[in-house]
mmCIF file of C-alpha atoms and ligand atoms in Angstrom:
data_model
loop_
_atom_site.group_PDB
_atom_site.id
_atom_site.type_symbol
_atom_site.label_atom_id
_atom_site.label_comp_id
_atom_site.label_asym_id
_atom_site.label_seq_id
_atom_site.Cartn_x
_atom_site.Cartn_y
_atom_site.Cartn_z
ATOM 1 C CA UNK J 54 -9.247 19.209 -4.870
ATOM 2 C CA UNK J 55 -6.555 18.237 -2.523
ATOM 3 C CA UNK J 56 -2.950 18.492 -3.146
ATOM 4 C CA UNK J 57 -0.596 16.012 -1.971
ATOM 5 C CA UNK J 58 3.076 16.658 -2.696
ATOM 6 C CA UNK J 59 5.561 13.913 -1.589
ATOM 7 C CA UNK J 60 8.639 15.444 -0.014
ATOM 8 C CA UNK J 61 10.512 12.279 0.464
ATOM 9 C CA UNK J 62 10.301 9.462 2.950
ATOM 10 C CA UNK J 63 7.246 10.040 5.108
ATOM 11 C CA UNK J 64 6.964 13.766 4.544
ATOM 12 C CA UNK J 65 3.912 15.180 2.622
ATOM 13 C CA UNK J 66 2.665 18.720 2.281
ATOM 14 C CA UNK J 67 -1.251 18.371 1.773
ATOM 15 C CA UNK J 68 -3.056 21.306 0.644
ATOM 16 C CA UNK J 69 -6.512 20.408 1.885
ATOM 17 C CA UNK J 70 -9.477 21.235 -0.474
ATOM 18 C CA UNK J 71 -11.121 24.246 1.200
ATOM 19 C CA UNK J 72 -8.625 23.604 4.323
ATOM 20 C CA UNK J 73 -5.436 24.224 5.833
ATOM 21 C CA UNK J 74 -1.998 23.385 4.292
ATOM 22 C CA UNK J 75 -1.057 20.358 6.355
ATOM 23 C CA UNK J 76 2.790 19.279 6.767
ATOM 24 C CA UNK J 77 3.458 15.929 7.941
ATOM 25 C CA UNK J 78 6.478 14.365 9.461
ATOM 26 C CA UNK J 79 8.535 17.245 8.614
ATOM 27 C CA UNK J 80 12.373 15.992 7.676
ATOM 28 C CA UNK J 81 14.310 18.079 5.227
ATOM 29 C CA UNK J 82 17.590 18.273 6.603
ATOM 30 C CA UNK J 83 19.665 15.056 5.857
ATOM 31 C CA UNK J 84 16.878 13.464 3.840
ATOM 32 C CA UNK J 85 18.513 12.276 0.765
ATOM 33 C CA UNK J 86 15.142 11.987 -0.880
ATOM 34 C CA UNK J 87 13.857 15.595 0.082
ATOM 35 C CA UNK J 88 13.592 17.399 -3.488
ATOM 36 C CA UNK J 89 16.290 20.424 -3.379
ATOM 37 C CA UNK J 90 14.184 22.629 -5.594
ATOM 38 C CA UNK J 91 11.222 22.515 -3.607
ATOM 39 C CA UNK J 92 10.261 25.711 -1.647
ATOM 40 C CA UNK J 93 7.854 25.436 1.318
ATOM 41 C CA UNK J 94 5.622 28.403 1.100
ATOM 42 C CA UNK J 95 3.187 28.076 3.708
ATOM 43 C CA UNK J 96 2.030 25.633 6.764
ATOM 44 C CA UNK J 97 -0.994 26.076 8.891
ATOM 45 C CA UNK J 98 -1.084 22.713 10.568
ATOM 46 C CA UNK J 99 2.043 20.512 11.373
ATOM 47 C CA UNK J 100 1.106 16.766 12.297
ATOM 48 C CA UNK J 101 4.083 14.524 13.853
ATOM 49 C CA UNK J 102 3.352 10.965 14.277
ATOM 50 C CA UNK J 103 6.438 9.869 16.415
ATOM 51 C CA UNK J 104 9.642 11.194 17.831
ATOM 52 C CA UNK J 105 12.196 9.553 15.432
ATOM 53 C CA UNK J 106 14.724 11.905 13.791
ATOM 54 C CA UNK J 107 13.298 11.062 10.360
ATOM 55 C CA UNK J 108 9.819 12.345 11.288
ATOM 56 C CA UNK J 109 10.364 15.381 13.594
ATOM 57 C CA UNK J 110 13.796 16.499 12.278
ATOM 58 C CA UNK J 111 12.883 19.883 10.854
ATOM 59 C CA UNK J 112 9.683 20.374 13.225
ATOM 60 C CA UNK J 113 11.471 23.252 15.172
ATOM 61 C CA UNK J 114 12.347 24.875 12.191
ATOM 62 C CA UNK J 115 8.954 24.560 10.665
ATOM 63 C CA UNK J 116 7.683 25.849 13.941
ATOM 64 C CA UNK J 117 10.082 28.838 13.773
ATOM 65 C CA UNK J 118 9.188 29.979 10.459
ATOM 66 C CA UNK J 119 5.648 29.154 10.097
ATOM 67 C CA UNK J 120 3.955 29.366 13.590
ATOM 68 C CA UNK J 121 1.740 26.433 12.578
ATOM 69 C CA UNK J 122 -0.294 24.786 14.976
ATOM 70 C CA UNK J 123 1.235 21.428 15.765
ATOM 71 C CA UNK J 124 -0.742 18.261 16.613
ATOM 72 C CA UNK J 125 1.308 15.339 18.271
ATOM 73 C CA UNK J 126 1.334 12.953 21.342
ATOM 74 C CA UNK J 127 1.240 14.539 24.872
ATOM 75 C CA UNK J 128 5.013 13.777 25.233
ATOM 76 C CA UNK J 129 6.259 15.380 22.008
ATOM 77 C CA UNK J 130 4.063 18.307 22.527
ATOM 78 C CA UNK J 131 5.530 18.489 26.069
ATOM 79 C CA UNK J 132 9.105 18.549 24.438
ATOM 80 C CA UNK J 133 8.216 21.385 21.841
ATOM 81 C CA UNK J 134 7.001 23.483 24.731
ATOM 82 C CA UNK J 135 10.305 22.994 26.361
ATOM 83 C CA UNK J 136 12.146 24.232 22.970
ATOM 84 C CA UNK J 137 9.799 27.417 23.205
ATOM 85 C CA UNK J 138 7.300 25.982 20.755
ATOM 86 C CA UNK J 139 3.954 27.738 21.797
ATOM 87 C CA UNK J 140 1.276 26.178 19.550
ATOM 88 C CA UNK J 141 1.862 22.158 20.100
ATOM 89 C CA UNK J 142 -1.289 20.352 20.816
ATOM 90 C CA UNK J 143 -0.955 17.277 22.615
ATOM 91 C CA UNK J 144 -3.114 14.453 22.004
ATOM 92 C CA UNK J 145 -3.489 10.672 22.363
ATOM 93 C CA UNK J 146 -4.626 7.516 20.515
ATOM 94 C CA UNK J 147 -8.675 7.052 20.010
ATOM 95 C CA UNK J 148 -8.820 10.784 20.528
ATOM 96 C CA UNK J 149 -10.018 13.652 17.796
ATOM 97 C CA UNK J 150 -9.146 17.146 17.737
ATOM 98 C CA UNK J 151 -11.439 19.741 15.099
ATOM 99 C CA UNK J 152 -9.209 22.718 13.977
ATOM 100 C CA UNK J 153 -9.025 24.824 10.963
ATOM 101 C CA UNK J 154 -12.074 22.946 9.264
ATOM 102 C CA UNK J 155 -10.701 19.548 9.570
ATOM 103 C CA UNK J 156 -11.019 16.853 12.320
ATOM 104 C CA UNK J 157 -7.577 15.029 13.374
ATOM 105 C CA UNK J 158 -8.051 11.600 14.926
ATOM 106 C CA UNK J 159 -5.000 9.757 16.469
ATOM 107 C CA UNK J 160 -4.745 6.343 15.509
ATOM 108 C CA UNK J 161 -2.604 3.509 16.699
ATOM 109 C CA UNK J 162 0.907 2.573 15.146
ATOM 110 C CA UNK J 163 3.076 -0.783 15.576
ATOM 111 C CA UNK J 164 6.474 0.792 16.083
ATOM 112 C CA UNK J 165 8.529 2.923 19.047
ATOM 113 C CA UNK J 166 9.228 6.481 19.664
ATOM 114 C CA UNK J 167 11.987 8.475 20.789
ATOM 115 C CA UNK J 168 13.407 11.900 20.543
ATOM 116 C CA UNK J 169 17.312 12.058 19.994
ATOM 117 C CA UNK J 170 18.824 14.960 21.958
ATOM 118 C CA UNK J 171 22.655 15.250 22.807
ATOM 119 C CA UNK J 172 23.718 11.792 21.818
ATOM 120 C CA UNK J 173 20.709 10.182 24.297
ATOM 121 C CA UNK J 174 16.920 9.087 23.645
ATOM 122 C CA UNK J 175 14.390 10.787 25.276
ATOM 123 C CA UNK J 176 10.889 8.936 25.756
ATOM 124 C CA UNK J 177 8.997 10.199 22.932
ATOM 125 C CA UNK J 178 5.575 8.719 24.016
ATOM 126 C CA UNK J 179 4.051 6.075 21.766
ATOM 127 C CA UNK J 180 4.088 6.121 17.689
ATOM 128 C CA UNK J 181 0.866 6.914 16.155
ATOM 129 C CA UNK J 182 -1.197 7.450 12.846
ATOM 130 C CA UNK J 183 -3.492 10.200 12.024
ATOM 131 C CA UNK J 184 -6.864 10.275 9.888
ATOM 132 C CA UNK J 185 -7.876 13.859 8.847
ATOM 133 C CA UNK J 186 -11.212 14.335 7.794
ATOM 134 C CA UNK J 187 -11.421 17.197 5.527
ATOM 135 C CA UNK J 188 -14.130 19.777 4.831
ATOM 136 C CA UNK J 189 -15.779 18.066 2.147
ATOM 137 C CA UNK J 190 -16.070 14.796 4.124
ATOM 138 C CA UNK J 191 -13.448 12.925 2.674
ATOM 139 C CA UNK J 192 -10.935 11.274 5.105
ATOM 140 C CA UNK J 193 -7.167 10.356 4.451
ATOM 141 C CA UNK J 194 -4.846 7.983 6.792
ATOM 142 C CA UNK J 195 -1.053 8.794 7.360
ATOM 143 C CA UNK J 196 -0.052 5.739 8.966
ATOM 144 C CA UNK J 197 3.433 6.786 10.486
ATOM 145 C CA UNK J 198 5.857 4.179 10.741
ATOM 146 C CA UNK J 199 4.200 0.832 11.497
ATOM 147 C CA UNK J 200 3.896 -2.699 10.933
ATOM 148 C CA UNK J 201 0.444 -3.742 9.698
ATOM 149 C CA UNK J 202 -2.177 -4.443 12.299
ATOM 150 C CA UNK J 203 -5.477 -6.008 12.471
ATOM 151 C CA UNK J 204 -7.133 -2.966 14.054
ATOM 152 C CA UNK J 205 -6.570 -1.313 10.765
ATOM 153 C CA UNK J 206 -10.001 -2.870 10.398
ATOM 154 C CA UNK J 207 -11.108 -0.440 13.029
ATOM 155 C CA UNK J 208 -9.568 2.536 11.430
ATOM 156 C CA UNK J 209 -11.633 1.716 8.351
ATOM 157 C CA UNK J 210 -15.084 1.058 10.377
ATOM 158 C CA UNK J 211 -14.541 4.463 12.322
ATOM 159 C CA UNK J 212 -13.245 6.716 9.762
ATOM 160 C CA UNK J 213 -13.230 5.060 6.228
ATOM 161 C CA UNK J 214 -10.058 6.846 4.770
ATOM 162 C CA UNK J 215 -10.370 6.730 1.092
ATOM 163 C CA UNK J 216 -6.735 7.438 0.655
ATOM 164 C CA UNK J 217 -3.980 6.117 2.669
ATOM 165 C CA UNK J 218 -0.311 6.905 2.938
ATOM 166 C CA UNK J 219 1.537 3.400 3.856
ATOM 167 C CA UNK J 220 4.987 2.357 4.713
ATOM 168 C CA UNK J 221 6.279 0.086 2.360
ATOM 169 C CA UNK J 222 9.999 0.291 3.002
ATOM 170 C CA UNK J 223 10.775 -2.848 4.993
ATOM 171 C CA UNK J 224 13.129 -3.217 7.942
ATOM 172 C CA UNK J 225 11.748 -0.291 10.172
ATOM 173 C CA UNK J 226 8.118 -0.472 8.936
ATOM 174 C CA UNK J 227 6.031 -2.902 7.048
ATOM 175 C CA UNK J 228 7.243 -4.034 3.617
ATOM 176 C CA UNK J 229 4.949 -4.596 0.401
ATOM 177 C CA UNK J 230 3.548 -7.918 1.616
ATOM 178 C CA UNK J 231 2.440 -6.307 5.046
ATOM 179 C CA UNK J 232 1.319 -3.190 3.211
ATOM 180 C CA UNK J 233 -0.818 -5.391 0.873
ATOM 181 C CA UNK J 234 -2.880 -6.555 3.799
ATOM 182 C CA UNK J 235 -3.140 -3.357 5.416
ATOM 183 C CA UNK J 236 -5.054 -2.505 2.297
ATOM 184 C CA UNK J 237 -7.191 -5.351 2.951
ATOM 185 C CA UNK J 238 -8.085 -4.169 6.172
ATOM 186 C CA UNK J 239 -8.404 -0.448 5.308
ATOM 187 C CA UNK J 240 -9.771 -0.847 1.697
ATOM 188 C CA UNK J 241 -8.620 2.387 0.648
ATOM 189 C CA UNK J 242 -9.261 3.640 -3.063
ATOM 190 C CA UNK J 243 -5.733 5.153 -3.318
ATOM 191 C CA UNK J 244 -2.791 4.446 -1.477
ATOM 192 C CA UNK J 245 0.292 6.401 -1.309
ATOM 193 C CA UNK J 246 3.675 4.357 -0.547
ATOM 194 C CA UNK J 247 6.137 5.986 1.730
ATOM 195 C CA UNK J 248 9.122 5.271 3.703
ATOM 196 C CA UNK J 249 10.834 3.571 0.792
ATOM 197 C CA UNK J 250 13.917 4.295 -1.139
ATOM 198 C CA UNK J 251 15.523 6.883 1.067
ATOM 199 C CA UNK J 252 18.153 4.692 1.783
ATOM 200 C CA UNK J 253 19.216 1.403 -0.085
ATOM 201 C CA UNK J 254 17.924 -0.736 3.204
ATOM 202 C CA UNK J 255 14.459 0.577 2.521
ATOM 203 C CA UNK J 256 13.773 -1.962 -0.306
ATOM 204 C CA UNK J 257 10.077 -2.013 -0.670
ATOM 205 C CA UNK J 258 8.988 -0.622 -3.863
ATOM 206 C CA UNK J 259 5.692 0.587 -5.355
ATOM 207 C CA UNK J 260 5.852 -2.203 -8.099
ATOM 208 C CA UNK J 261 6.414 -4.828 -5.197
ATOM 209 C CA UNK J 262 3.010 -3.596 -3.557
ATOM 210 C CA UNK J 263 1.020 -3.647 -6.776
ATOM 211 C CA UNK J 264 2.411 -7.073 -7.202
ATOM 212 C CA UNK J 265 1.367 -8.067 -3.824
ATOM 213 C CA UNK J 266 -2.022 -6.342 -4.256
ATOM 214 C CA UNK J 267 -2.515 -8.647 -7.267
ATOM 215 C CA UNK J 268 -4.161 -7.860 -10.791
ATOM 216 C CA UNK J 269 -7.589 -7.918 -9.374
ATOM 217 C CA UNK J 270 -7.059 -5.192 -6.894
ATOM 218 C CA UNK J 271 -8.947 -1.778 -7.397
ATOM 219 C CA UNK J 272 -6.282 0.028 -5.096
ATOM 220 C CA UNK J 273 -5.014 2.850 -7.132
ATOM 221 C CA UNK J 274 -1.008 3.029 -6.221
ATOM 222 C CA UNK J 275 -0.030 6.228 -8.140
ATOM 223 C CA UNK J 276 3.166 6.855 -9.580
ATOM 224 C CA UNK J 277 4.942 9.759 -7.462
ATOM 225 C CA UNK J 278 8.277 10.518 -7.123
ATOM 226 C CA UNK J 279 9.670 13.170 -4.371
ATOM 227 C CA UNK J 280 8.629 16.619 -5.365
ATOM 228 C CA UNK J 281 5.891 15.434 -7.288
ATOM 229 C CA UNK J 282 2.422 15.893 -6.533
ATOM 230 C CA UNK J 283 -1.060 14.021 -6.560
ATOM 231 C CA UNK J 284 -4.485 15.754 -7.122
ATOM 232 C CA UNK J 285 -6.946 13.856 -4.889
HETATM 233 NI NI1 LIG N 2 10.309 5.450 13.333
HETATM 234 MN MN1 LIG N 3 11.091 6.405 10.186
#
């Protein structure tokens, strides 16, 4: 059983069945939807989809506390290295990286990426998503921040993720209508919505997504609140 805990926004802790504790897009500080009573105990692997503060915000703190292996794009790995982080693995889209019993594939995302530092924006490489293949053969997909794109069909063909974390908040990413089309391209069994509700402008909701999917859809959109877990 894989245990997925939503830490608000796009931050997830995934305890992979017979595998590592994976933290994705760490953002606690200043995250209005971070569950205040949550205590993070273990991180073996840290995945970062892009450089925006709501995805990388606590990466340095997590690196310092847990010394996880960090997987991200080349530019962010270089930036982390400049901050003294020793275990950052840079990769790029289309590539895969085997570690700790999982296979991580970096996928396209249609968005932007930069790192905010001292009031300036530093080039943050290109935004990405990740597909993680677990030791049990099942794969999940964290889309990062993205619009829907037709090459999600390639992600399905190549990796067939049965569970997808998809942004639905609108404004900075796709909203429910676009996410429903993403479901058509990806054909996952389970979709965990993210990047919504953190601020009022991120107005997409799981109910709107369910509405867009329609009554005949077989996609499961489990009810999940920040701090809550889903057993997969
Ligand atoms: Ni972003
Ligand atoms: Mn974001």
